[in-house]
Every structure is written in C-alpha cells, then in structure tokens.
C-alpha cells in the first residue's frame, strides 16, 4: 500500500467522492431468469442461475444502449460533486464493455449498439474534469475455461485449471488494451481475487505499472490487503476508527450493483450523505454506485439521489475534499468530524440546540455553519457551540471551527457531550496468549508482521483494518479499554456487535465486564438496532450489558467472553461500547 503522503496517490486522497458504474449484459435480465426473480446481486446472475454461456451470450442481442448518454452521466456525476468515475470495463461474466481484439465477446461486436461505450464514457468524464478509472475482473471470468468462477458450465475443476495461462493471456491482453487505448486511467479497480497468489498479484501489478506508472491499483488485486496502492473496505462499510493509508468503500444505492427492475429499496439521500461523512471522518473515500439498464438509462431514484447529494455538496463540499480523519478517537452522539489544517468540521446528523466538545487543546477563533453564517460559542474546559437559531437541515449540518493553530485534542478516550463515553473497538487492548497488545497497532504494519496478531486468521481474535474486533471464537480471549470520566457516576453500558456480510446476526454470546470492582454477566440480545447506509451488509446491534460504576479520572473496563455461541458463524464481532448516564 502506498504511503498516504506519496504524490502518486495525492489526487485520490483529496477526491474523497467517486462514481461507480456497473453496466453489462446482466442488465438485460433485469434480475429475472426464465421468469424467476434472482434474490442475489444481479451481476452474479449467471452464477446464481447456472446459466450456460451459450444462453448468456444471447443477452448481447438485447443490449441496445439506445438511451446511453455519456455526457449526461458525466454531468450528473460532476454536479453531485464526484471527482472520479470507475466503470466496469469487464465484470465477472467476461463480457467486454470496450473494443477488444482478444475475441468478439464485446459490446462493439455483439450488441446492436456496436460502439465502444468505454471510449465514450471516459472521454465524457474528462470533459467534466472527472478522473476516468476502470474496473476489470482479474480472476473471475465465467466465459474463460482457465479463469476462476464458472463451476457449472466448465468441465475442468478450478484447482486443475491453468489459471496462470489465463492471467498471462486474456487478462494481460485486455488490461494492455484498456491502458493503452483510453488515455490516462486513474486506477484499475480489481475484485474477488480468487486464485491470486502474492506472486501473481505482484506480477500483475508490475505489468499495469509498466504500461501506466501513475495508474493506481485497488486493494482487491489479491496477495494480501497491502498489495494494492490503497485499501478496499467491505461494501457499504464505515470503519470504526482512523485508517492507516488511503482507503475506499464502494457502496450501493439500493441492494444490488447492476440493474434490477424490482429493486426499489433505495437508501435515502440523508443515509448516503451520512455514509459519506462517516467515511471522510475516518480518512476514507466513498465510491457510490449506479446501475443503468440495458438501454443505458439510469434509474430515476438514482438520479434523484445524486441531485440531492449535489445540492448538499455545493454548500458543504469544503468539508469533504482534501480533508483528513477526525482528530478525535471516537465519534459523537450528534455525528462525527474531520479536519483540514487549522479547521475542524463537525457533521451534525440530528437537530440539536447546542453541541459541546471536550478535549480540545487549541483556541477556537471563529465558528460558523456552512451555508448560514457565524455561530455563538464559548470555550472553557469544553467548547460549547449554540445551534439554537440554526435553520433545520434535512440532511447533515456542517459546523466549521477555525483555530489559531493546527487542530490539537487531548489523547485518549474521555467523556463527551452529556457525559457519554464511546469506546471504539480499535482503541482497546486484546488479551491473548497471556499478554496485552495495543490494538491500535493492528492498523499498522504489525497487522501482517506480528506473531501474536493475524488479521488473515479465520479463528484467532484480531482487529481488522476497519477497526473491528473479529474472529472472537475463544472463551479465553478478552479486551480492555482505558478511559477518563469527568465525574463519578453510574453508566448504562451497551455493547455494539456486527453481523458479517451475508451472515445473519445470531447473538447468544455471553460476556461479562469488570470495572472498578464490579462484575456483571449478560447474554447478548438485540436491544438496540442501528439504521444507516451500511445496515445491509454490516448490521450493527446494540446489547445492554449492565450498569457500570465509573470514577472521576482514569477507569479500566474489561470485557471477557464466558460463552461464544457456536451457531454464530462469524463469532463475536465488536465495533464499540457506549457508556451513557
């Protein structure tokens, strides 16, 4: 992974917001095959329905693209505030949405449209000042006998396929085409690296750099999460804490990536703006997806969402572009934050008459609301900002705080507004193999080099790159947090756990906490549920685990597993603990 200060990734780090476009033959199906609905994401419909290639190929006859308007799409992206665009040049189905000389399985040679949509789209994006980027499925190709993925229309078992010949053949041939024929490409977005060893991934990355040295390679190339130039989080995922290096989350507007005529479960503009703010506050980018139909038309819901985001960005864009992760270790009850030099931006999700921030060591000189004007404030032990007369914002208000120096805050975890204390998973210490290690180190090089922590392990507790405690399968493991409280008091403790992607939350784990001589045991139940744009894939559930007696000053909270529910295939996965009075 490139260093965050590397000049080659500077444009990506500053951009923050991009457009993802999933468009291919799967759009023709509209989510149906032989009259049956496909319950999964539609770009995988060939695999879900085990469609023979001979039948799937005929979909190209209905890929008319008659309403495809690349300049309209580029304008829509630009007006929404997006700075780069990733288009699916080839998805897992193997169909080229560009003019390839490798074979005739392409939009140019097989569809009635007969034109190179990749050439048209990349040119349109450049005219709008948007960096063109391309998605290429490097490992999965349902149309190639030696590629990974097709297990229903291919007589050769995957383990016996000549995968290297596919990589050195079609994969490199087509990568060379898209890197040589479409001008400067900002990045190649790779995906599902099945079969991609570290050696293959390194070789493929070098091949790409040999053609376009400045082209970035996504973290899903394979060979470990550090192989790419930047990291890829889980789909629709907001990390729990600040990330090391540059990262990106790809997100859907509804429940699929490609076009599905019956999927109208669209997230609201507010949810998606909060997703953007949440990612920006952790130093990550948002790559937001649209899926045109076979005619090339974008769903009306997607158009409406992008226009609403664009209105918000026209006022609040300065709090997004070129910003850095929040100076604070944890979020706030009102929302989250990010910074830029001597400016702190506060993302206020819900209506409030005032907000109060503890731990700020710099002197505030001016406070204002973007799109409104100056706000009253006072600064003592806490910075208190009045929002009493602020007009209601149906999405997210952004408060801009200017300081007399670069933003500095007190280190550690401590009380925030209303006495609430948030303990993110990544700020804890994992107890394993007889010792404690700073969990924050997991986010650095120690994640892959340390002997005691293994982020790729399937059965050892660890903290992943997104700051989530995962793989907690052993009753011998535990976690502890150090934090500071302003006053003595009794606090309700709520533990937030996650269901992993495609795995339903089971609960049923029994944990106990220890704090200031008090210990209490609790079996996890779904007492609180969260809402938001990441709910589809990483559903967060809050479980009340008891009342804590907290003392003024430093406290230590220990969480220990008494029983791990064997029916929960994902084990115990933790994002945070919230203490409130």
XYZ file of C-alpha atoms in Angstrom:
581
model
C 0.000 0.000 0.000
C 1.296 3.434 -0.878
C 2.220 5.812 1.900
C -0.536 8.347 2.459
C 1.907 11.163 1.606
C 3.039 9.583 -1.677
C 2.478 12.025 -4.544
C 1.111 9.241 -6.774
C -1.969 8.870 -4.594
C -2.478 12.548 -3.726
C -5.337 13.065 -6.210
C -7.196 10.054 -4.808
C -6.696 11.160 -1.196
C -8.121 14.606 -1.961
C -11.003 13.432 -4.178
C -12.994 11.603 -1.446
C -16.070 11.000 -3.612
C -16.404 8.944 -6.788
C -18.998 7.315 -9.046
C -19.128 3.546 -9.617
C -20.995 2.307 -12.714
C -21.970 -1.364 -13.018
C -23.171 -1.942 -16.562
C -23.041 -5.163 -18.548
C -25.120 -7.980 -20.017
C -26.629 -8.709 -16.613
C -28.645 -5.503 -17.020
C -30.625 -7.199 -19.804
C -32.005 -9.772 -17.357
C -33.396 -7.030 -15.060
C -32.923 -9.580 -12.263
C -35.017 -12.386 -13.866
C -34.085 -15.682 -15.477
C -36.716 -17.928 -17.048
C -39.387 -15.883 -15.325
C -37.875 -16.308 -11.844
C -36.530 -13.493 -9.731
C -32.901 -13.643 -8.684
C -32.618 -12.875 -4.978
C -28.901 -12.052 -5.162
C -26.933 -9.191 -6.660
C -27.737 -9.228 -10.350
C -24.231 -9.025 -11.809
C -23.787 -12.565 -10.433
C -26.985 -13.885 -12.038
C -25.072 -16.208 -14.388
C -23.617 -17.976 -11.345
C -26.792 -17.868 -9.249
C -28.930 -19.381 -12.021
C -26.123 -21.510 -13.502
C -26.700 -20.083 -16.949
C -24.805 -21.777 -19.804
C -22.534 -19.415 -21.727
C -24.376 -20.222 -24.941
C -27.568 -18.810 -23.427
C -25.941 -15.902 -21.600
C -24.150 -14.731 -24.769
C -27.509 -14.134 -26.474
C -28.291 -11.389 -23.985
C -25.990 -9.149 -26.040
C -28.662 -9.030 -28.747
C -30.853 -7.025 -26.336
C -28.110 -4.696 -25.112
C -29.446 -1.794 -27.194
C -27.886 1.133 -25.260
C -30.364 3.375 -27.100
C -30.650 5.838 -24.195
C -26.986 5.814 -23.234
C -25.835 9.416 -22.886
C -22.272 9.613 -21.556
C -22.304 13.406 -21.328
C -25.461 13.313 -19.211
C -23.908 10.742 -16.862
C -20.719 12.802 -16.580
C -22.721 15.959 -15.856
C -24.760 14.133 -13.226
C -21.565 12.945 -11.522
C -19.930 16.371 -11.690
C -22.995 18.117 -10.307
C -23.096 15.583 -7.449
C -19.542 16.593 -6.543
C -17.844 13.384 -7.672
C -14.197 13.627 -8.660
C -13.550 10.223 -10.263
C -15.540 7.505 -12.001
C -14.966 3.734 -12.066
C -16.675 1.915 -14.967
C -16.962 -1.869 -15.343
C -14.898 -2.498 -18.458
C -15.212 -6.235 -17.774
C -17.116 -7.846 -14.916
C -17.125 -11.487 -13.833
C -19.251 -12.546 -16.800
C -16.258 -11.877 -19.067
C -18.136 -9.576 -21.452
C -16.022 -6.633 -22.602
C -17.745 -3.252 -22.486
C -14.956 -1.945 -24.722
C -13.477 -2.670 -28.139
C -11.252 -5.686 -27.539
C -9.215 -7.551 -30.131
C -8.907 -10.610 -27.905
C -12.200 -12.076 -29.149
C -15.608 -10.903 -30.360
C -17.310 -11.164 -26.950
C -17.779 -7.419 -26.598
C -20.278 -4.568 -26.712
C -18.800 -3.461 -30.045
C -19.088 -6.774 -31.871
C -22.075 -8.474 -30.234
C -24.590 -5.745 -29.400
C -26.894 -3.769 -31.709
C -25.232 -0.600 -30.394
C -21.884 -1.546 -31.921
C -19.949 1.303 -30.309
C -17.227 1.496 -27.678
C -19.074 2.733 -24.587
C -15.839 2.806 -22.565
C -14.293 5.251 -25.047
C -17.411 7.420 -24.980
C -17.695 7.426 -21.200
C -14.028 8.085 -20.405
C -13.990 10.994 -22.864
C -17.165 12.465 -21.364
C -15.736 12.227 -17.846
C -12.570 14.028 -18.855
C -14.610 16.846 -20.373
C -16.170 17.354 -16.939
C -12.858 17.223 -15.088
C -13.570 13.783 -13.632
C -10.734 11.230 -13.474
C -11.699 8.158 -15.565
C -10.989 4.790 -13.938
C -11.839 1.233 -14.981
C -12.998 -1.925 -13.241
C -11.520 -5.175 -14.557
C -12.307 -8.602 -13.053
C -8.835 -10.110 -12.981
C -9.538 -13.560 -11.546
C -13.188 -14.378 -12.231
C -14.263 -14.745 -15.841
C -17.250 -17.016 -16.449
C -16.506 -17.081 -20.195
C -12.921 -18.418 -19.967
C -12.182 -22.079 -19.284
C -8.989 -21.413 -17.280
C -10.277 -18.489 -15.224
C -11.937 -18.793 -11.824
C -15.660 -18.597 -11.164
C -17.563 -20.786 -13.615
C -18.270 -24.108 -11.908
C -21.495 -25.008 -13.748
C -20.590 -24.715 -17.442
C -16.967 -25.789 -17.331
C -15.806 -29.403 -17.136
C -12.410 -28.503 -15.648
C -12.344 -28.270 -11.817
C -10.983 -24.901 -10.665
C -7.986 -26.480 -8.940
C -6.950 -28.129 -12.237
C -7.316 -25.086 -14.454
C -4.274 -23.389 -15.960
C -5.039 -20.149 -14.162
C -1.622 -18.649 -14.906
C -2.216 -19.064 -18.649
C -5.458 -17.097 -18.291
C -3.703 -14.297 -16.370
C -0.871 -14.148 -18.918
C -3.366 -14.479 -21.754
C -6.741 -12.760 -21.789
C -6.260 -10.823 -18.564
C -2.999 -9.114 -19.521
C -4.050 -8.747 -23.165
C -7.184 -6.812 -22.227
C -5.509 -4.821 -19.472
C -2.972 -3.673 -22.058
C -5.830 -2.616 -24.326
C -7.642 -0.528 -21.731
C -4.399 1.038 -20.506
C -3.171 1.940 -23.990
C -6.370 2.863 -25.827
C -8.250 5.132 -23.405
C -5.716 7.715 -22.262
C -4.549 8.144 -18.692
C -6.518 5.922 -16.343
C -6.651 6.984 -12.687
C -6.916 3.480 -11.299
C -7.725 -0.118 -12.160
C -10.368 -1.486 -9.778
C -9.900 -5.216 -9.344
C -12.191 -7.553 -7.452
C -12.630 -11.051 -5.944
C -9.001 -12.238 -6.161
C -9.716 -15.961 -6.141
C -6.546 -17.839 -7.039
C -4.417 -14.694 -6.940
C -1.277 -15.630 -5.029
C 1.076 -12.916 -3.825
C 3.401 -13.727 -6.734
C 0.634 -13.464 -9.341
C -0.718 -10.266 -7.827
C 2.720 -8.655 -7.678
C 3.407 -9.636 -11.281
C 0.055 -8.261 -12.482
C 0.529 -5.032 -10.571
C 4.005 -4.610 -12.111
C 2.526 -5.276 -15.548
C -0.018 -2.481 -15.082
C 2.635 -0.071 -13.780
C 4.842 -0.925 -16.728
C 2.198 0.465 -19.080
C 0.919 3.350 -16.942
C 3.242 4.040 -13.977
C 0.808 6.537 -12.458
C -2.215 4.238 -12.570
C -3.309 3.109 -9.112
C -4.286 -0.495 -8.385
C -7.100 -1.294 -5.944
C -6.674 -3.331 -2.779
C -8.654 -6.273 -4.150
C -5.937 -7.359 -6.584
C -5.036 -10.225 -4.229
C -1.931 -11.284 -2.377
C -2.904 -9.531 0.863
C -4.520 -6.205 1.662
C -1.209 -4.323 1.377
C -0.620 -5.381 -2.257
C -2.818 -2.652 -3.720
C -1.923 1.023 -3.757
C -4.891 1.700 -1.499
C -7.213 -0.428 0.615
C -10.764 -1.529 -0.107
C -13.150 -1.803 2.828
C -16.210 -4.033 2.828
C -19.125 -2.953 0.654
C -21.117 -0.164 2.343
C -18.783 -0.319 5.361
C -17.851 2.561 7.664
C -14.670 1.790 9.611
C -14.637 2.131 13.384
C -11.581 4.385 13.502
C -8.958 6.282 11.560
C -7.285 4.185 8.878
C -3.613 3.897 8.046
C -3.019 4.785 4.408
C -5.681 5.528 1.797
C -8.895 3.503 1.776
C -12.205 3.407 -0.064
C -15.672 1.975 0.486
C -17.785 1.024 -2.512
C -21.486 1.399 -1.774
C -24.798 0.618 -3.414
C -27.777 2.942 -3.500
C -30.192 0.011 -3.274
C -29.460 -3.709 -2.707
C -27.690 -4.549 -5.944
C -24.936 -3.172 -8.172
C -26.234 -3.926 -11.654
C -29.768 -3.017 -12.794
C -32.689 -4.866 -11.191
C -36.126 -3.665 -12.249
C -37.811 -4.697 -8.987
C -35.178 -3.451 -6.520
C -36.593 -0.178 -5.217
C -35.061 -0.456 -1.743
C -33.057 2.713 -2.175
C -31.268 4.385 0.691
C -32.303 7.961 1.396
C -30.076 10.918 0.456
C -29.598 11.538 4.186
C -28.339 7.986 4.764
C -25.876 8.265 1.891
C -24.664 11.720 2.933
C -24.114 10.360 6.442
C -22.221 7.439 4.888
C -20.001 9.930 3.023
C -19.432 11.963 6.199
C -18.697 8.837 8.219
C -16.074 7.705 5.720
C -14.495 11.143 5.398
C -14.241 11.304 9.204
C -12.093 8.143 9.094
C -9.972 9.322 6.156
C -11.655 7.111 3.535
C -13.301 7.705 0.149
C -16.839 6.824 -0.936
C -17.378 5.184 -4.340
C -21.154 5.351 -4.870
C -22.751 3.060 -7.447
C -25.381 3.376 -10.161
C -26.610 0.570 -12.441
C -28.037 1.595 -15.832
C -30.495 -0.692 -17.615
C -29.869 -2.365 -20.982
C -30.934 0.814 -22.744
C -28.333 2.806 -20.844
C -30.884 4.652 -18.720
C -30.130 5.341 -15.057
C -32.929 4.533 -12.581
C -34.921 7.626 -11.665
C -34.303 7.007 -7.967
C -30.525 7.108 -8.528
C -30.787 10.340 -10.485
C -32.849 11.940 -7.743
C -30.407 10.852 -5.030
C -27.401 12.199 -6.916
C -29.108 15.538 -7.431
C -29.898 15.837 -3.727
C -26.326 14.939 -2.789
C -25.148 17.539 -5.279
C -27.180 20.262 -3.571
C -25.638 19.345 -0.221
C -22.122 19.176 -1.691
C -22.467 22.597 -3.327
C -22.683 24.072 0.188
C -20.609 21.640 2.225
C -18.007 20.317 -0.220
C -15.134 22.071 1.546
C -15.698 19.726 4.500
C -15.156 16.731 2.198
C -12.404 17.446 -0.349
C -8.824 17.306 0.864
C -9.763 16.695 4.482
C -8.181 14.328 6.986
C -9.639 11.958 9.540
C -11.119 13.303 12.750
C -8.717 14.443 15.471
C -10.850 12.515 17.973
C -10.597 8.791 18.654
C -14.369 8.307 18.754
C -17.498 9.720 17.142
C -20.055 11.847 18.982
C -23.712 11.345 19.755
C -24.536 14.188 17.336
C -22.400 12.815 14.492
C -18.725 12.897 13.615
C -15.894 15.196 12.461
C -12.935 15.694 10.145
C -10.164 18.273 9.909
C -8.110 20.315 7.470
C -5.068 22.193 8.828
C -6.481 24.601 11.451
C -10.124 23.798 10.651
C -12.342 21.269 12.398
C -15.546 20.312 10.580
C -18.370 18.859 12.659
C -21.003 16.762 10.872
C -24.250 17.193 12.819
C -26.700 14.454 11.841
C -29.622 15.351 14.068
C -31.273 18.548 15.242
C -29.695 19.972 18.394
C -29.789 23.300 20.230
C -26.111 23.084 21.122
C -23.095 20.806 20.897
C -20.269 20.527 23.371
C -16.775 19.178 22.757
C -14.312 18.144 25.450
C -10.596 17.667 24.992
C -9.831 20.460 22.520
C -6.420 21.987 23.299
C -6.369 24.613 20.543
C -8.068 28.012 20.850
C -11.179 28.476 18.703
C -11.256 31.830 16.905
C -14.380 31.554 14.760
C -17.315 29.160 14.467
C -19.764 29.123 11.587
C -22.357 26.954 9.894
C -21.635 26.296 6.218
C -24.311 27.911 4.108
C -25.594 30.005 7.016
C -23.113 32.186 8.897
C -21.345 32.672 12.205
C -22.440 30.908 15.380
C -22.134 31.849 19.023
C -19.653 29.824 21.068
C -17.705 29.829 24.304
C -14.625 27.877 25.231
C -13.583 26.777 28.701
C -12.974 23.183 29.665
C -15.301 22.388 26.783
C -16.070 24.133 23.503
C -19.783 24.890 23.510
C -21.486 25.885 20.248
C -25.017 27.232 20.035
C -27.253 25.886 17.272
C -30.399 27.429 18.734
C -31.327 29.629 15.778
C -29.897 27.437 13.041
C -32.380 26.526 10.283
C -33.188 22.821 10.172
C -31.204 20.824 7.642
C -32.997 17.734 6.357
C -29.659 16.042 5.725
C -26.482 16.999 7.639
C -25.428 20.373 9.037
C -21.707 21.159 8.931
C -20.182 23.350 11.627
C -16.812 24.884 10.772
C -14.495 25.694 13.686
C -11.370 27.746 12.918
C -8.496 27.573 15.422
C -5.346 29.622 15.961
C -3.190 26.617 15.047
C -3.456 23.089 13.674
C -6.233 21.225 15.469
C -4.996 19.584 18.663
C -7.048 17.427 21.007
C -6.317 15.521 24.183
C -5.209 11.944 23.585
C -7.228 9.016 24.838
C -10.924 8.304 25.365
C -12.953 10.624 27.572
C -16.415 11.987 28.273
C -18.086 13.918 25.539
C -21.406 15.774 25.417
C -23.984 14.699 28.024
C -21.276 12.694 29.734
C -21.422 9.967 27.101
C -18.251 7.925 26.601
C -17.655 5.934 23.401
C -15.102 3.119 23.447
C -14.252 2.092 19.846
C -13.067 -1.464 19.340
C -9.789 -0.405 17.780
C -8.824 1.567 20.911
C -8.992 -1.487 23.142
C -6.318 -3.960 24.142
C -6.736 -7.602 23.184
C -5.738 -10.193 25.751
C -4.480 -13.296 24.027
C -1.715 -15.825 24.637
C -1.054 -14.410 28.076
C -0.384 -10.774 27.236
C -1.803 -7.433 26.120
C -1.007 -5.715 22.861
C -2.067 -2.263 21.817
C -4.954 -2.886 19.464
C -4.199 0.334 17.602
C -1.012 -1.313 16.326
C -3.167 -3.738 14.374
C -3.964 -0.918 11.966
C -0.284 -0.559 11.070
C 2.395 -2.921 9.791
C 2.013 -5.146 12.861
C -1.246 -6.404 11.375
C 0.613 -8.634 8.950
C 4.049 -8.954 10.577
C 3.283 -9.557 14.244
C 3.396 -13.117 15.519
C 0.626 -12.619 18.065
C -1.884 -10.994 15.740
C -3.004 -12.304 12.392
C -5.661 -10.337 10.541
C -5.992 -13.119 7.972
C -6.664 -15.838 10.537
C -10.059 -17.499 10.467
C -10.073 -18.473 14.114
C -7.978 -16.032 16.148
C -9.277 -12.828 17.662
C -7.898 -9.784 15.904
C -8.744 -6.266 14.817
C -9.208 -5.844 11.112
C -8.191 -2.843 9.022
C -11.613 -1.275 9.608
C -11.023 -1.272 13.358
C -13.488 -4.089 14.127
C -12.728 -6.833 16.633
C -13.441 -10.064 14.746
C -12.763 -13.805 14.873
C -13.565 -13.958 18.580
C -14.251 -17.661 18.951
C -12.421 -18.430 22.186
C -13.645 -18.002 25.751
C -10.024 -17.451 26.743
C -9.873 -14.083 24.967
C -10.724 -10.647 26.314
C -10.472 -6.926 25.598
C -9.908 -3.930 27.866
C -10.278 -0.178 27.429
C -8.768 2.708 29.392
C -10.876 5.851 29.530
C -11.356 9.037 31.519
C -14.558 10.363 33.076
C -15.331 13.909 34.188
C -17.317 12.828 37.236
C -18.243 9.856 39.378
C -21.454 8.180 38.259
C -23.407 5.158 37.167
C -23.458 4.422 33.436
C -25.501 2.121 31.219
C -23.187 0.024 29.037
C -24.299 -1.003 25.561
C -22.098 -3.333 23.524
C -22.403 -2.993 19.734
C -21.747 -6.122 17.707
C -21.906 -6.706 13.977
C -23.094 -9.431 11.698
C -20.560 -10.154 8.993
C -21.514 -9.764 5.343
C -24.283 -12.196 4.364
C -24.273 -13.775 7.868
C -27.357 -13.150 9.982
C -26.801 -11.772 13.484
C -27.391 -14.548 15.994
C -26.465 -13.080 19.345
C -26.498 -15.564 22.189
C -22.897 -14.875 23.210
C -22.420 -14.477 26.962
C -19.938 -11.861 28.152
C -19.100 -10.217 31.428
C -17.437 -6.908 32.191
C -15.247 -5.827 35.065
C -14.923 -2.187 36.080
C -13.910 -0.698 39.436
C -14.550 -3.933 41.296
C -17.995 -4.505 39.785
C -18.609 -7.501 37.527
C -21.767 -8.383 35.637
C -22.603 -11.142 33.135
C -25.040 -10.836 30.242
C -26.167 -12.937 27.288
C -26.317 -10.679 24.233
C -29.778 -9.846 22.954
C -30.911 -7.391 20.297
C -31.871 -4.422 22.472
C -30.972 -1.660 20.021
C -30.708 -1.652 16.250
C -28.912 0.854 14.086
C -30.034 2.497 10.890
C -27.927 3.789 8.048
C -26.458 3.102 4.649
C -24.178 0.305 5.899
C -27.025 -1.663 7.510
C -27.455 -4.009 4.517
C -24.021 -5.599 4.809
C -22.717 -4.741 8.285
C -25.759 -4.602 10.530
C -24.916 -3.250 13.990
C -26.857 -4.468 17.003
C -26.696 -2.967 20.487
C -26.952 -5.157 23.593
C -27.364 -3.749 27.088
C -24.708 -5.481 29.213
C -25.251 -3.803 32.589
C -24.581 -0.757 34.740
C -21.047 0.456 35.446
C -19.828 2.468 38.398
C -17.397 4.989 36.932
C -14.969 7.128 38.910
C -13.726 10.579 38.014
C -10.421 10.260 36.199
C -8.959 7.060 34.733
C -11.018 3.880 34.537
C -10.394 0.446 33.025
C -13.194 -1.657 31.565
C -12.510 -5.325 30.833
C -14.772 -7.418 28.594
C -14.435 -11.195 28.752
C -16.275 -13.906 26.835
C -17.931 -16.540 29.008
C -19.537 -18.377 26.104
C -19.284 -17.956 22.330
C -22.437 -19.036 20.537
C -21.362 -21.805 18.100
C -24.365 -21.056 15.880
C -22.943 -17.613 15.068
C -20.618 -18.460 12.186
C -18.981 -15.048 12.354
C -18.094 -15.344 16.011
C -18.221 -12.318 18.283
C -17.574 -9.153 16.249
C -17.431 -5.846 18.112
C -17.453 -2.261 16.878
C -17.742 -0.289 20.148
C -19.145 0.092 23.642
C -21.179 3.185 24.524
C -21.442 4.327 28.133
C -24.238 6.782 28.924
C -25.959 8.183 32.001
